[in-house]
CSV table of C-alpha atoms (C1' of nucleotides) in Angstrom, one decimal:
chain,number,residue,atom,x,y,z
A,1,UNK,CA,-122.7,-37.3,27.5
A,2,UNK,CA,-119.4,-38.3,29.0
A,3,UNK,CA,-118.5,-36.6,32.2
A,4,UNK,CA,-115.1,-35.0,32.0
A,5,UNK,CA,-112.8,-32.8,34.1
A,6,UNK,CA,-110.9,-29.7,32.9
A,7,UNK,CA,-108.5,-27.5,34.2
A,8,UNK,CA,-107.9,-23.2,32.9
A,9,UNK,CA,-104.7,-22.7,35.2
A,10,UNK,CA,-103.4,-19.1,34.5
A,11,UNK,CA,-100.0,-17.7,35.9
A,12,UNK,CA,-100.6,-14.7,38.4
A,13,UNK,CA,-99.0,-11.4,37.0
A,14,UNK,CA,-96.7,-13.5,35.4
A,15,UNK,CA,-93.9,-10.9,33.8
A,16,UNK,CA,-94.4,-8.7,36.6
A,17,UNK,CA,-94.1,-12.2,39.1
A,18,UNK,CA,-90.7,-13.2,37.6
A,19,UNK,CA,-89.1,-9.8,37.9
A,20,UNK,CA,-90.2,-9.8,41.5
A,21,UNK,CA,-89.1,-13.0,41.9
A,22,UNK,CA,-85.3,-12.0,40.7
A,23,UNK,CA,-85.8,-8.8,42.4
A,24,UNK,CA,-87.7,-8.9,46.4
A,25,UNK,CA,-86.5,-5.7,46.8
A,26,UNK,CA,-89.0,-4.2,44.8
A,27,UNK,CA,-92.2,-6.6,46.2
A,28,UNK,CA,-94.4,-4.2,47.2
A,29,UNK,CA,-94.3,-1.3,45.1
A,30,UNK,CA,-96.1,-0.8,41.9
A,31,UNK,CA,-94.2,-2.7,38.8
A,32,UNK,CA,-95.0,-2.3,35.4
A,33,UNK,CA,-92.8,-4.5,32.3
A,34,UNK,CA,-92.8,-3.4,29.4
A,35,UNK,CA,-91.9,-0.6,26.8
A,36,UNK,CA,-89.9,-1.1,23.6
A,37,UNK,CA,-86.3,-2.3,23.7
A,38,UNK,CA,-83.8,-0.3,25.9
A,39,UNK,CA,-80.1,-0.2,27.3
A,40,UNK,CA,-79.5,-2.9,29.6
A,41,UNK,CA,-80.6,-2.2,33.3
A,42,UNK,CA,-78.0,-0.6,35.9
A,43,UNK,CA,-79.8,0.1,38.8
A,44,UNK,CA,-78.3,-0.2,42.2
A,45,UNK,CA,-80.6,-2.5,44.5
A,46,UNK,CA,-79.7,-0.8,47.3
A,47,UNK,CA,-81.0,2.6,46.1
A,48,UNK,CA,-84.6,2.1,44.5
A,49,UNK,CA,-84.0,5.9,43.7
A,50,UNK,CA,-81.6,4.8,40.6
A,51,UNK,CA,-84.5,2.3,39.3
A,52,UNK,CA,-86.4,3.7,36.0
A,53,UNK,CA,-89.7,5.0,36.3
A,54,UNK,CA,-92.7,5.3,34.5
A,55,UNK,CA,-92.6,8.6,34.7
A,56,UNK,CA,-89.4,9.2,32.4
A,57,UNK,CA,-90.6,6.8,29.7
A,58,UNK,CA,-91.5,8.2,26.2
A,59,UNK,CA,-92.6,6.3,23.5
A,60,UNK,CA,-95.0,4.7,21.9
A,61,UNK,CA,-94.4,0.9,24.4
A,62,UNK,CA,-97.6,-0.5,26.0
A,63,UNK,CA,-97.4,-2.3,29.7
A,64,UNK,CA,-97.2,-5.9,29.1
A,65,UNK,CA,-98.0,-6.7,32.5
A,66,UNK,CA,-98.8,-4.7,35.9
A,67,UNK,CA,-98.2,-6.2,39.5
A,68,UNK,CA,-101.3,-6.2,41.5
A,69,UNK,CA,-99.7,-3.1,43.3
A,70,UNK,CA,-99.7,-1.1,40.0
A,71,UNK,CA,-103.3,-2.4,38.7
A,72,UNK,CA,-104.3,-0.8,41.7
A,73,UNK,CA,-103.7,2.6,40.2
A,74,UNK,CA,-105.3,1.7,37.1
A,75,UNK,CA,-102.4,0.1,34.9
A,76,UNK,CA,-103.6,-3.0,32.9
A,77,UNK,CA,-101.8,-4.7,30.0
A,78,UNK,CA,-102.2,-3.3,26.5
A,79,UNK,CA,-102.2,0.1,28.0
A,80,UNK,CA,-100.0,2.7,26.2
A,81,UNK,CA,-97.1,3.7,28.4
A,82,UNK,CA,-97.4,7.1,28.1
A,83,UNK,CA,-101.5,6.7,29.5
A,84,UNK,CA,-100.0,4.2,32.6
A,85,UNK,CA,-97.8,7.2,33.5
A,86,UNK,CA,-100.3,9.7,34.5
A,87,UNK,CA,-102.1,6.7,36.5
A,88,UNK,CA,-98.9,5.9,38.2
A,89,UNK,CA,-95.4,7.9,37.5
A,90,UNK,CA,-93.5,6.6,40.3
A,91,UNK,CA,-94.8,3.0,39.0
A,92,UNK,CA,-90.7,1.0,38.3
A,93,UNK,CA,-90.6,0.4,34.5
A,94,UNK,CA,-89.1,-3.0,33.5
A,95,UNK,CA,-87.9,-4.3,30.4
A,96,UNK,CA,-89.5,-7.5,29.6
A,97,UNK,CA,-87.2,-10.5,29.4
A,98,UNK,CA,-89.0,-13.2,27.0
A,99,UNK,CA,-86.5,-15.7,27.1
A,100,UNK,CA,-86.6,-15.7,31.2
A,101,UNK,CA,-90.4,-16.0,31.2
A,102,UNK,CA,-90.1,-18.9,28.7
A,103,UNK,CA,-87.8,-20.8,31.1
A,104,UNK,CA,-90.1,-20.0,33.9
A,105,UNK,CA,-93.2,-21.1,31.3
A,106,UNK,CA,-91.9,-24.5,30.5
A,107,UNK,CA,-90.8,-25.0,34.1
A,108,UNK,CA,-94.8,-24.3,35.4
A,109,UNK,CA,-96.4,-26.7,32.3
A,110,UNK,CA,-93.6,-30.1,33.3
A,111,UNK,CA,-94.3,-29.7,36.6
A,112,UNK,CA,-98.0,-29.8,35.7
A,113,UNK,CA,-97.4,-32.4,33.0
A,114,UNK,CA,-96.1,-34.7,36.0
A,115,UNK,CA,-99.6,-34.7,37.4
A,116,UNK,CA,-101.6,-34.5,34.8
A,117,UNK,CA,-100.1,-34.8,30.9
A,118,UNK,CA,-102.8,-33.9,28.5
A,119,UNK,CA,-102.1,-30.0,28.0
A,120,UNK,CA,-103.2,-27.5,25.9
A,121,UNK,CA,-100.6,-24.5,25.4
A,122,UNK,CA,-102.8,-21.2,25.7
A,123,UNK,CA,-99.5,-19.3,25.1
A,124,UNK,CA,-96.7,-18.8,27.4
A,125,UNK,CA,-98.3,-18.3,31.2
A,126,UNK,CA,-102.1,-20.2,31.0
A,127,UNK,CA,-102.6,-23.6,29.8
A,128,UNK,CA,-105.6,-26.2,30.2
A,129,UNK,CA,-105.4,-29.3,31.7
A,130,UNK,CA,-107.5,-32.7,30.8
A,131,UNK,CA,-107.8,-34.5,34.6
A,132,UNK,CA,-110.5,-36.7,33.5
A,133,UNK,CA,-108.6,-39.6,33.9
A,134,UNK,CA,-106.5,-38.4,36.6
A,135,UNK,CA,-106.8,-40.9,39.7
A,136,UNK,CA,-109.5,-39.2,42.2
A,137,UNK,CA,-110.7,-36.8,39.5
A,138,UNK,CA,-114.4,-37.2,40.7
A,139,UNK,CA,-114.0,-38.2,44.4
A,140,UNK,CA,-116.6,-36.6,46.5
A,141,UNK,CA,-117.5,-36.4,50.8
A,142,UNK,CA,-120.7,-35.8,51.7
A,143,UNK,CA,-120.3,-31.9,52.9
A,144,UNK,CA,-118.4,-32.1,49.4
A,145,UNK,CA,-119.2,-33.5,46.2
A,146,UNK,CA,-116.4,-31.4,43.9
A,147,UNK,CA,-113.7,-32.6,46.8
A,148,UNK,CA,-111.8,-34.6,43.6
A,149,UNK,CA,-111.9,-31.8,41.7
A,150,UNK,CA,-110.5,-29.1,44.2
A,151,UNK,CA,-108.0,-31.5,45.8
A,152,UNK,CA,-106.8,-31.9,42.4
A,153,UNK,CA,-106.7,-28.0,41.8
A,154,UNK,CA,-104.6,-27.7,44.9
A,155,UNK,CA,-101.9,-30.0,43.8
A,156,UNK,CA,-101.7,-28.3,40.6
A,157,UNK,CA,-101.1,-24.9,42.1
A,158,UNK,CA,-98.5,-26.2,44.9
A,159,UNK,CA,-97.0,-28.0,42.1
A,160,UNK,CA,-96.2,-24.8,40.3
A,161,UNK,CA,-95.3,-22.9,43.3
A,162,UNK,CA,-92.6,-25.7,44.2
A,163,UNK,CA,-91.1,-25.2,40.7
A,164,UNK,CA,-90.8,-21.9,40.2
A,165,UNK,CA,-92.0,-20.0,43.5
A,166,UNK,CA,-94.6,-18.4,41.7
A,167,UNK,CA,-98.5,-18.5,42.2
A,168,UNK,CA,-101.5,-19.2,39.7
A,169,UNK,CA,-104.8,-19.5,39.8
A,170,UNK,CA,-106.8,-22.4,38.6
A,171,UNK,CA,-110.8,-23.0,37.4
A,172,UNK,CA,-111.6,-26.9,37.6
A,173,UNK,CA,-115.2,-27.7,36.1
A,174,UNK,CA,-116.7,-29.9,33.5
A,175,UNK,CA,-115.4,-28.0,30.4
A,176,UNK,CA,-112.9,-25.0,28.7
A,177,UNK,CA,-115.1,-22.0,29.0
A,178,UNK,CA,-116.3,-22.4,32.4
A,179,UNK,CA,-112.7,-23.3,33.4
A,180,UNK,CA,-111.5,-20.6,31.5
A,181,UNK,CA,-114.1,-17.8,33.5
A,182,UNK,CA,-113.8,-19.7,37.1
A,183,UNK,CA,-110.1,-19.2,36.7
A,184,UNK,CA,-110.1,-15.3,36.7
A,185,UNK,CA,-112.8,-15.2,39.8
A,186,UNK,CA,-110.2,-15.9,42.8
A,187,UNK,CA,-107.4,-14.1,41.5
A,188,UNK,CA,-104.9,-14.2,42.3
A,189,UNK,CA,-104.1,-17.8,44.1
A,190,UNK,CA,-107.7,-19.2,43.7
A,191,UNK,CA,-108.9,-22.4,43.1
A,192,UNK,CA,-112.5,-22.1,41.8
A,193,UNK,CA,-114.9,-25.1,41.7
A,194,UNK,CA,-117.9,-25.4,39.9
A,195,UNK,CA,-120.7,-28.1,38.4
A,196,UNK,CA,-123.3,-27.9,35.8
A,197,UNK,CA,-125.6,-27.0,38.9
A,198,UNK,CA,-123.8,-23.9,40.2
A,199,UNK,CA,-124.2,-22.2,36.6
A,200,UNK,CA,-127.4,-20.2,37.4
A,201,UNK,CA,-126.1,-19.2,40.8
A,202,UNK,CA,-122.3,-18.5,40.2
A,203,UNK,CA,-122.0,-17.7,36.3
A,204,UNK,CA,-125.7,-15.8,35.6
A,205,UNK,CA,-124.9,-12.8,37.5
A,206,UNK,CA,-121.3,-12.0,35.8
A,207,UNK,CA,-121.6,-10.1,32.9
A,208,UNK,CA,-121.3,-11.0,29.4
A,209,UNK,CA,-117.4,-10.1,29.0
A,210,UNK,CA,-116.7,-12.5,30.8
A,211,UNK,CA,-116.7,-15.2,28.4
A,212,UNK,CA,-113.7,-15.5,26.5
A,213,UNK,CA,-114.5,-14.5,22.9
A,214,UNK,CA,-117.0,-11.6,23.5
A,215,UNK,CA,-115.1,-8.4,23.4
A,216,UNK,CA,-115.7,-5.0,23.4
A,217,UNK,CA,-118.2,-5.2,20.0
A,218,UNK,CA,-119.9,-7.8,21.3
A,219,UNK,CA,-120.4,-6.4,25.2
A,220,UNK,CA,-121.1,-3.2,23.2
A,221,UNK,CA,-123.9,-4.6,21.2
A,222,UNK,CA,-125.4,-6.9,23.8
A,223,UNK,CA,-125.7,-3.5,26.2
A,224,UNK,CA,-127.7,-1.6,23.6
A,225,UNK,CA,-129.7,-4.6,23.6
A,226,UNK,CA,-130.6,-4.5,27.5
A,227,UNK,CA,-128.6,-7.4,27.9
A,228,UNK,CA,-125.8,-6.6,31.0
A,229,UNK,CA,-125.6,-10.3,32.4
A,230,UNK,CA,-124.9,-13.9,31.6
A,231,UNK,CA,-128.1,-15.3,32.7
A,232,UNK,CA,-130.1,-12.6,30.9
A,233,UNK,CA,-128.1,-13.3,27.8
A,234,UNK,CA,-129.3,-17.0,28.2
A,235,UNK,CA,-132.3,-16.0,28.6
A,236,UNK,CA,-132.4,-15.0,24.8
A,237,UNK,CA,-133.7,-16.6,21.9
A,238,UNK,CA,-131.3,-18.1,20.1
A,239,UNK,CA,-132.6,-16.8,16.6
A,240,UNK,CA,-132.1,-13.5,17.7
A,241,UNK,CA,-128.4,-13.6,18.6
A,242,UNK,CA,-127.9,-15.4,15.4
A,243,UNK,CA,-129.6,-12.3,13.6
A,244,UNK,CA,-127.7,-10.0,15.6
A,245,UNK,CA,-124.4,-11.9,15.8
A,246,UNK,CA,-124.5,-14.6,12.5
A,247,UNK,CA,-124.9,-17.8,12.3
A,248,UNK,CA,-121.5,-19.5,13.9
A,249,UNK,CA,-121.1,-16.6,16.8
A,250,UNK,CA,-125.1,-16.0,17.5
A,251,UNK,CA,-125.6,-20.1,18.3
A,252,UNK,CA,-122.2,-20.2,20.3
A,253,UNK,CA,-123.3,-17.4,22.3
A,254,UNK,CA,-126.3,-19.1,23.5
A,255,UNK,CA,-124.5,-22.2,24.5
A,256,UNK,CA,-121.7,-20.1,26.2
A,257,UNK,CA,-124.4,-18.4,28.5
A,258,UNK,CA,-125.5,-21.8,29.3
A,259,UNK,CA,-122.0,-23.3,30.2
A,260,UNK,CA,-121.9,-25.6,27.4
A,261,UNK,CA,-118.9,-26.3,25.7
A,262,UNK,CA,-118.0,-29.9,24.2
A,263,UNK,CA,-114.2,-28.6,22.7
A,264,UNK,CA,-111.8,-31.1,23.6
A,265,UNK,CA,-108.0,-30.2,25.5
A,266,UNK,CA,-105.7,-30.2,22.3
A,267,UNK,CA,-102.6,-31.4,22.6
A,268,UNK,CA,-101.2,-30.5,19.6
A,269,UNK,CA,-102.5,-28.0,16.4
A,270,UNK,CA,-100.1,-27.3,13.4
A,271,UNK,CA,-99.4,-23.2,12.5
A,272,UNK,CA,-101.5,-21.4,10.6
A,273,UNK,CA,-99.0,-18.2,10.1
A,274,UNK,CA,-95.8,-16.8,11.0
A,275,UNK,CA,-95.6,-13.2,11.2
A,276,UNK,CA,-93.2,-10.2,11.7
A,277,UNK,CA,-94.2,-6.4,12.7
A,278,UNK,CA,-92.8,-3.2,14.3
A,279,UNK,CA,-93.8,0.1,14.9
A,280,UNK,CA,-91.4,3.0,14.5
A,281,UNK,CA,-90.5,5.3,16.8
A,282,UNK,CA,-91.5,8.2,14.6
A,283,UNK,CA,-94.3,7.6,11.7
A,284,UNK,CA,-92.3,7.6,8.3
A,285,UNK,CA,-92.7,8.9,4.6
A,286,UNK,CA,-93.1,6.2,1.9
A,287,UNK,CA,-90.9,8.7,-0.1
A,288,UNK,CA,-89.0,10.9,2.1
A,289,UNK,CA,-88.1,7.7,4.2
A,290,UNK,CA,-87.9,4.9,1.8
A,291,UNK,CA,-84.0,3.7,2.6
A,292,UNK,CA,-85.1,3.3,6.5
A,293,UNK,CA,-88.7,1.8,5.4
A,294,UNK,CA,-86.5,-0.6,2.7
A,295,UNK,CA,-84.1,-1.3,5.0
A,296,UNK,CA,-86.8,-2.7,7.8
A,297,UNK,CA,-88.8,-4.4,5.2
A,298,UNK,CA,-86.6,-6.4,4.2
A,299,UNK,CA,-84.8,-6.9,8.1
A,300,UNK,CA,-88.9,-8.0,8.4
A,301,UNK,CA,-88.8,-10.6,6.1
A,302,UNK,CA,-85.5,-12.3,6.5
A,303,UNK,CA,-86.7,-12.7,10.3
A,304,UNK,CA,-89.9,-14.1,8.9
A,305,UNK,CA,-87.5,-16.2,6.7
A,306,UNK,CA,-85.1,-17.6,9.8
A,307,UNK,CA,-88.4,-18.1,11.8
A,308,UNK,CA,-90.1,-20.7,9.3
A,309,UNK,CA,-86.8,-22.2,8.6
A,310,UNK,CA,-86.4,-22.3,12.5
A,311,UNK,CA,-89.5,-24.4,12.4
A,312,UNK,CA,-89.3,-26.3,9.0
A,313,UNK,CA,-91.6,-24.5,7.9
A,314,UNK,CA,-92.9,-23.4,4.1
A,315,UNK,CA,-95.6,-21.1,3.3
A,316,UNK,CA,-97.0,-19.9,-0.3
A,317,UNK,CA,-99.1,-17.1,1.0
A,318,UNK,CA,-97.0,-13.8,1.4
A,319,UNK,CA,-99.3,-11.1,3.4
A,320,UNK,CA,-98.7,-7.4,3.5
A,321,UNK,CA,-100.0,-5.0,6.6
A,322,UNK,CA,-99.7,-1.0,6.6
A,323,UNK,CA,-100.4,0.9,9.6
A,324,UNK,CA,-101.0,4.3,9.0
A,325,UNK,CA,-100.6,7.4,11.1
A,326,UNK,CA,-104.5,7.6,11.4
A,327,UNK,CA,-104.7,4.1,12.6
A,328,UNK,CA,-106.1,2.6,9.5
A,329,UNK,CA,-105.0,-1.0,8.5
A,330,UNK,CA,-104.5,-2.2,5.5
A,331,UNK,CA,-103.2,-6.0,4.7
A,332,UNK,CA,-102.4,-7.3,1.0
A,333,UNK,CA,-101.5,-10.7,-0.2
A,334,UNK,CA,-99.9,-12.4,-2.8
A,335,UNK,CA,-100.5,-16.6,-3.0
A,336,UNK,CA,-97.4,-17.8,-4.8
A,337,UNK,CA,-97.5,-21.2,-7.3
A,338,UNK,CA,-94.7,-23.0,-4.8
A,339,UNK,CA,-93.8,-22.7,-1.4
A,340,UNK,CA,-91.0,-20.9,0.0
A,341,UNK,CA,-89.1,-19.8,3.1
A,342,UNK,CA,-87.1,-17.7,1.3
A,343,UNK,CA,-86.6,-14.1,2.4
A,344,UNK,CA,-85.9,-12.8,-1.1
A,345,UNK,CA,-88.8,-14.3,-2.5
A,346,UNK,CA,-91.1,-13.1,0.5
A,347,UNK,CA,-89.6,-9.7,0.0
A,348,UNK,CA,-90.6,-9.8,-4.1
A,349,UNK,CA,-94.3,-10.9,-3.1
A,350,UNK,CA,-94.3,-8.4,-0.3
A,351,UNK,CA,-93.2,-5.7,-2.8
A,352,UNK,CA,-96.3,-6.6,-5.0
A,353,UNK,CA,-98.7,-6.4,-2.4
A,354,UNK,CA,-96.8,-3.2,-1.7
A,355,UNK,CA,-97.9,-2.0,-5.1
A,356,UNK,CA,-101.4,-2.0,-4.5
A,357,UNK,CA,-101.5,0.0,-1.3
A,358,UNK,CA,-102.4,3.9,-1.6
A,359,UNK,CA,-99.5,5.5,0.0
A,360,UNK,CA,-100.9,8.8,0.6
A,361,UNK,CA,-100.4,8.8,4.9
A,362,UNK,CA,-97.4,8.8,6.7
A,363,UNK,CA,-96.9,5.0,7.8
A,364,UNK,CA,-96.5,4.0,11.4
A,365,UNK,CA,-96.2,0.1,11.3
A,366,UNK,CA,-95.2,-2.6,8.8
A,367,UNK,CA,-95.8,-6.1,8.8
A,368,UNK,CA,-94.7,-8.8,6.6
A,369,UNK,CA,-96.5,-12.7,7.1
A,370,UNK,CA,-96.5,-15.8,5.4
A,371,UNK,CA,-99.3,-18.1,5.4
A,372,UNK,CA,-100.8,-21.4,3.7
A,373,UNK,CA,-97.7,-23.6,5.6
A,374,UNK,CA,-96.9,-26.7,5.4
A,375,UNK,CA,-94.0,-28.5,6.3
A,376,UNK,CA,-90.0,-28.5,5.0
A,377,UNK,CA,-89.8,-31.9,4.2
A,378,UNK,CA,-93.7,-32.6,3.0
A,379,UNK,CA,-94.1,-30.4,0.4
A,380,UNK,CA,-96.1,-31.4,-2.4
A,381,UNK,CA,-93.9,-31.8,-5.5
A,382,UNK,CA,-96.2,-30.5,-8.0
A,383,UNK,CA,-98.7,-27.8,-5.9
A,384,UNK,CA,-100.8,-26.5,-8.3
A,385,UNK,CA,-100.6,-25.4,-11.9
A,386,UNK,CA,-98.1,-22.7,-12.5
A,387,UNK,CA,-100.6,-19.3,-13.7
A,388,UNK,CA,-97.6,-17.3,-15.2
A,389,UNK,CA,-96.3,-14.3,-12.9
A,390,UNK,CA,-92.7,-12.7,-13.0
A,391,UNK,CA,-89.8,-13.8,-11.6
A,392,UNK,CA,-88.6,-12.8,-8.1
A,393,UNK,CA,-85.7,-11.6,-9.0
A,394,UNK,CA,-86.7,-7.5,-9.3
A,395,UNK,CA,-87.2,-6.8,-6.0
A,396,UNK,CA,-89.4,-3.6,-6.2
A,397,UNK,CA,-90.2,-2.6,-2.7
A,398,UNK,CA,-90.1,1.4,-1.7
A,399,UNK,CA,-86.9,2.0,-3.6
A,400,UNK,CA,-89.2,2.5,-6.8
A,401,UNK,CA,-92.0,4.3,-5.7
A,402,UNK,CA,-92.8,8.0,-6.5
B,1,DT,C1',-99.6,12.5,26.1
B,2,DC,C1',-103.4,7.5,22.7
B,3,DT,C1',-103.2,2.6,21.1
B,4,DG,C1',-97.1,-3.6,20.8
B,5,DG,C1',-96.5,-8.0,18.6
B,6,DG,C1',-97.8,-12.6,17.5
B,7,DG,C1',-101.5,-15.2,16.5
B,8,DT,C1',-106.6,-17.6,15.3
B,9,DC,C1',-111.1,-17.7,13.4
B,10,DC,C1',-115.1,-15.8,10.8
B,11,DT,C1',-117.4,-13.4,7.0
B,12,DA,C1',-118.2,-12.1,2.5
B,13,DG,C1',-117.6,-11.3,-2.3
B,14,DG,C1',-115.7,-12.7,-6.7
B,15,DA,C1',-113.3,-16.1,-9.8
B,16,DC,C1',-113.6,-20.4,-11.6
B,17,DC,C1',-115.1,-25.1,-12.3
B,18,DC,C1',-118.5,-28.9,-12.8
C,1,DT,C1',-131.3,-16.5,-24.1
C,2,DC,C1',-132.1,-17.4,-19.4
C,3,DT,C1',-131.6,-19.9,-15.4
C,4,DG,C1',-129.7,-23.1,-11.6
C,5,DG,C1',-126.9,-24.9,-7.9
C,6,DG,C1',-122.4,-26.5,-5.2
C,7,DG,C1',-117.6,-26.4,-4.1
C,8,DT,C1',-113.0,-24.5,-3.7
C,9,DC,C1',-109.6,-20.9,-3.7
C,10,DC,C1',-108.3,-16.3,-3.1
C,11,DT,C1',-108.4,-11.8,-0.9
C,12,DA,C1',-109.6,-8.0,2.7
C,13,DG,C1',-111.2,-6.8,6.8
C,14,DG,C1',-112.5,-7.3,11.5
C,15,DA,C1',-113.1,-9.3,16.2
C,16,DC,C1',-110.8,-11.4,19.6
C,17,DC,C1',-107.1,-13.5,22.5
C,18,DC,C1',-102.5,-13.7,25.1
DNA sequence: TCTGGGGTCCTAGGACCC
DNA sequence: TCTGGGGTCCTAGGACCC
């Protein structure tokens, strides 16, 4: 087995970090981003009195991000608004501004790239890091034998912090999942280090959750079964995790409690989907509210159109999703015979999957995606065998229901 | 005060073909 | 008339992640 060197380096707070960064004034207090779309900011920074709190929010936004002030009262991302409010109501409520945090996001990964250039994006604020060939990768000193691998660590975080004044925390050990885990046990501005041999002492006492890929299900299911840490989980035969869990989840499990993990950094990976949903404000009628619902389906799939044109992309798998009031999902699709990125033609297959969706609740979000991509300029000429199906030029979407 | 938006991967059944 | 497999594509739902 090769001996190889990875890096999980994941931004601190990082929505939260780059408002506070813009805005000192406010370091200290409890800051939540998030929340749907709103006017334009115009608060005073010499009177935090006129800043908006979380207190005055209604909606139906979740917190994106909490500062370390604000998770202290209980806020954590994915919460709904209206839930982080009772925790904290004098919490200040900020907008997120995506296209800031992807300057700040391209700024942390070049000045990482400079030390180290093989990079796999794990979305906009963590990435991992191949240093097996970076020069001093496995130097040791006898009172330390990881020295390489934490000196490296510490470059990489002061790297960040020079580009962009923020701070990140880092997990540098043989492989992805145990990067991934050591990453999230300094936080925040922690550099954890860790060999095959520290497993049983340093990863066997966390519990399950820990490891990215068991959720809530999972933790859920492995508690019933007695099973509350890492080490106890690897103490389990395999056979029965793979009865409990199937086949491809029940073996990984057992090698996940064991640290072992052979996936390589990747570099690069080609789209799967492109996707576009909201949530209204208010849950609407398929009948009574069929010119709004019309009127954002098809606002859904021109963006979905522009977004795979954007990327010279094609797709010939339209998808449907329904959200009812109840919470209930529901997803439809429709493979077409050629590929498209056209927004009529995603809006005629969208209206078919439409059709075979009950409409009997009161909807709450909608969702239009398109799948099977491939791209502009290397589409097959002849993609498969035309089965017969009806033009797209009726376009029947709510407008003809009832 | 319920629960955003953009993704990936897995499972499982049925159609269809050889 | 009954009995096989394997392989691929399509669809629907669900778990999970950032």
């Amino acid at each position: 087995m090769s001996r190889r060197l990875v890096a999980h380096l994941d931004m601190d707070a990082f929505y939260a970090s780059v408002e506070l960064l813009h805005r000192p004034f406010l370091r200290g207090l409890p800051v939540v981003v998030g929340g749907r779309r709103r006017q334009p900011l115009e608060a005073d920074p010499e009177d935090l009195s006129t800043w908006p709190r979380l207190r005055d929010y209604v909606g139906r936004g979740v917190a994106t991000t909490a500062s370390y002030e604000a998770r202290a009262l209980g806020v954590h991302s994915a919460m709904g608004l209206m839930k982080a409010a009772a925790l904290a109501p004098d919490a200040i409520l900020l907008p997120a501004d995506f296209e800031e945090y992807r300057r700040m996001s391209h700024r942390f990964k070049e000045a990482v790239a400079e030390i180290a250039p093989v990079i796999e994006d794990r979305g906009i604020d963590e990435i991992y890091i191949d240093l097996t060939d970076v020069p001093g990768a496995f130097d040791a000193t006898p009172d330390d034998r990881l020295a390489g691998a934490r000196a490296l660590g510490q470059r990489l975080q002061q790297a960040v912090r020079n580009a962009t004044g923020l701070s990140c925390s880092l997990g540098v050990t043989p492989n992805k999942l145990l990067s991934k885990l050591c990453s999230d046990l300094d936080k925040p501005g922690g550099v954890t280090v860790l060999d095959m041999d520290d497993i049983a002492a340093r990863i066997w006492p966390l519990p399950p959750g820990r490891i990215n890929g068991i959720g809530p299900k999972a933790r859920e299911k492995l508690e019933q079964a007695g099973i509350r840490s890492i080490g106890e989980l690897a103490a389990v035969e395999p056979a029965w995790l793979i009865a409990k869990f199937g086949k491809s989840t029940g073996a990984w499990m057992h090698e996940a409690a064991h640290g072992r993990d052979e996936r390589p950094v990747v570099t690069h990976r080609d789209p799967k989907s492109v996707s576009r949903e909201t949530t209204f404000e208010r849950d609407l009628h398929a009948r009574l509210d069929r010119d709004t619902l019309g009127g954002i389906f098809t606002g859904l799939c021109e963006k979905v159109a522009a977004d795979l044109a954007r990327h010279g992309l094609v797709g010939r798998t339209i998808g449907l999703k329904l959200r009812f009031d109840d919470f209930r999902t529901v997803t439809r699709d429709h493979s077409l015979d050629a590929y498209t990125a056209d927004a009529g033609t995603i809006r005629w297959a969208a209206g078919q999957c439409l059709k075979r969706i009950e409409l009997t609740r009161r909807i709450r979000l909608l969702g239009v995606r398109v799948g099977t991509l491939a791209a502009n300029d290397a589409i097959p000429a002849e993609p498969r065998p035309a089965r017969g199906r009806g033009s797209p030029e009726s376009l029947p979407l709510f407008e003809d229901l009832d």
